[in-house]
């Protein structure tokens, strides 16, 4: 642990405590900014007026949850937690449970039929138009089960989950292209694929000893956001990060590999002192498919699998075991960090194109041309211990996170960016101390053609003693800096549950106008009348239940024991913020309906007796009374005259 608090920040903290003033608003600004004391935008009124943050927050942050399996949402600059978006993991608090048949289908592996309710989200990637966020969707990968989800920003809920074939999982790098037509995700974990792929690659693969193979999956995104598996490219290597280029790098897929050794153990993965940055020409992948140079598998007969030998791909050496892979706003510089080194490399994509044209090649690996690093690099920077990820602002600077140094270093970019900042490129101009180890960083728009700048958030690992102790499992830490000036100021921090990898920060002005208060209008909801039907052949009770303050209709439901209950729950609410639930005594059923929402659920009524269903949200002063009975009549005691009869309207 090196940089905990800068001396200035310590001074500011002490002053703030002694004078009892609002810490960041009144004290920190003047101390750091010098004699002039401009009004500080981070000064917070007290007491807080209603809607202060609703009116003042500028960005929504969508932070991956890692093993939480979905996304966290909070506001910036308030750093106020807003919500969670469950995706790959069930979460009844947010109404995301597999008793809901639609959710169950999304969470079910289409090839095995197994319900999978675990996941590990890493890299959210927002939809873009012309390389700039458009506020429609956030896509994200599940590293564990090779799935991609689309989150719809009108509901802040998952709208689609696409399963990736031919893999056991371990998909890590994920990125949506500049026009939301193509997304890519790569296999970090080495694979032993179906025979068709093994034969097509022609590499020796031993199922126990390895070395194994891997690649990249291309996902097509339709205009309405529907994702489908488009292609896969397989080869000897397995990849860490993946990005789709734009601007100077338009049409190229860029990946890193830290295990170019193709080892199966950690020591083996460190044998080379250089690993590779890969450049794939996307058009060459499409060409190989058009020319029928591909195979398909039994599992996925519609998904062409292309060999690396049949596409245009190049590599260039980069410092060992890279992690960060980020593209500057014009698409010209590719920055990558050797996480087990002190080195950060800036590759100039214009020079890459030149080197390809002029064949500035220093060798071949598995038939792939190795571009001369001296010919393609703009800079090799020795910046500090354990560089991780990189983001870009609107003023021509890159920000590099350091896991070991526990800080962020601000570096001016070269080339056309120099006219923005007027500084000597590739030299550190500011160091932002963080509390513990930096993983990813996020600047609003910092991974697009148009960064909004203004803020950077450091998503720290190992936050140790930052917060009140709460046991051996410590929460994570997000820290907010303003970067409109040098030095940057840390203005706030927050604890957030495990475990963010990357985030996307989208302007409120882009997202908020889309966000719904209700799923449906009153007219369409009241047209759906409650009903109960008994199917003695299928042994099914089919119910349409209306759910509105403060009644379930039907309020009593009789079911023969052992029958399946298929219920459509319709919230008749259109008022803002009135959600209801349906939880059933002694059954593993808890669903939630937001205003106007329709939920289909299905379960077997195998336990006889009187089981109350009740609402789980405190929805009105009659919330406790908002309940009804499911009477499960023991087998052999049921007679048809026990059927539920709805009162006529
Ligand atoms: S990875 Cu976790 S901090 Cu999955 Cu982008 Cu680097
Ligand atoms: Cu509805 Cu409580
Ligand atoms: Ca390596």
XYZ file of C-alpha atoms and ligand atoms in Angstrom, residues 257-263 266-276 318-322 339, ligand 3:
25
model
C -3.797 -12.714 -24.815
C -1.801 -13.155 -21.636
C -1.356 -16.867 -22.159
C 0.356 -16.962 -25.550
C 2.388 -19.750 -23.936
C -0.780 -21.893 -24.221
C 0.014 -23.185 -20.748
C -0.028 -20.172 -13.750
C 3.778 -20.493 -13.902
C 3.548 -21.643 -17.488
C 1.552 -18.530 -18.360
C 4.551 -16.368 -17.438
C 7.202 -18.056 -19.557
C 7.353 -15.479 -22.324
C 8.491 -11.948 -21.606
C 6.138 -10.671 -24.290
C 2.592 -11.686 -25.087
C 0.461 -10.485 -27.981
C 3.325 -6.356 -25.859
C 4.618 -6.537 -22.267
C 3.969 -9.817 -20.569
C 0.575 -10.800 -19.303
C -1.370 -7.769 -20.462
C -0.196 -6.163 -15.511
Ca 2.194 -14.863 -20.797
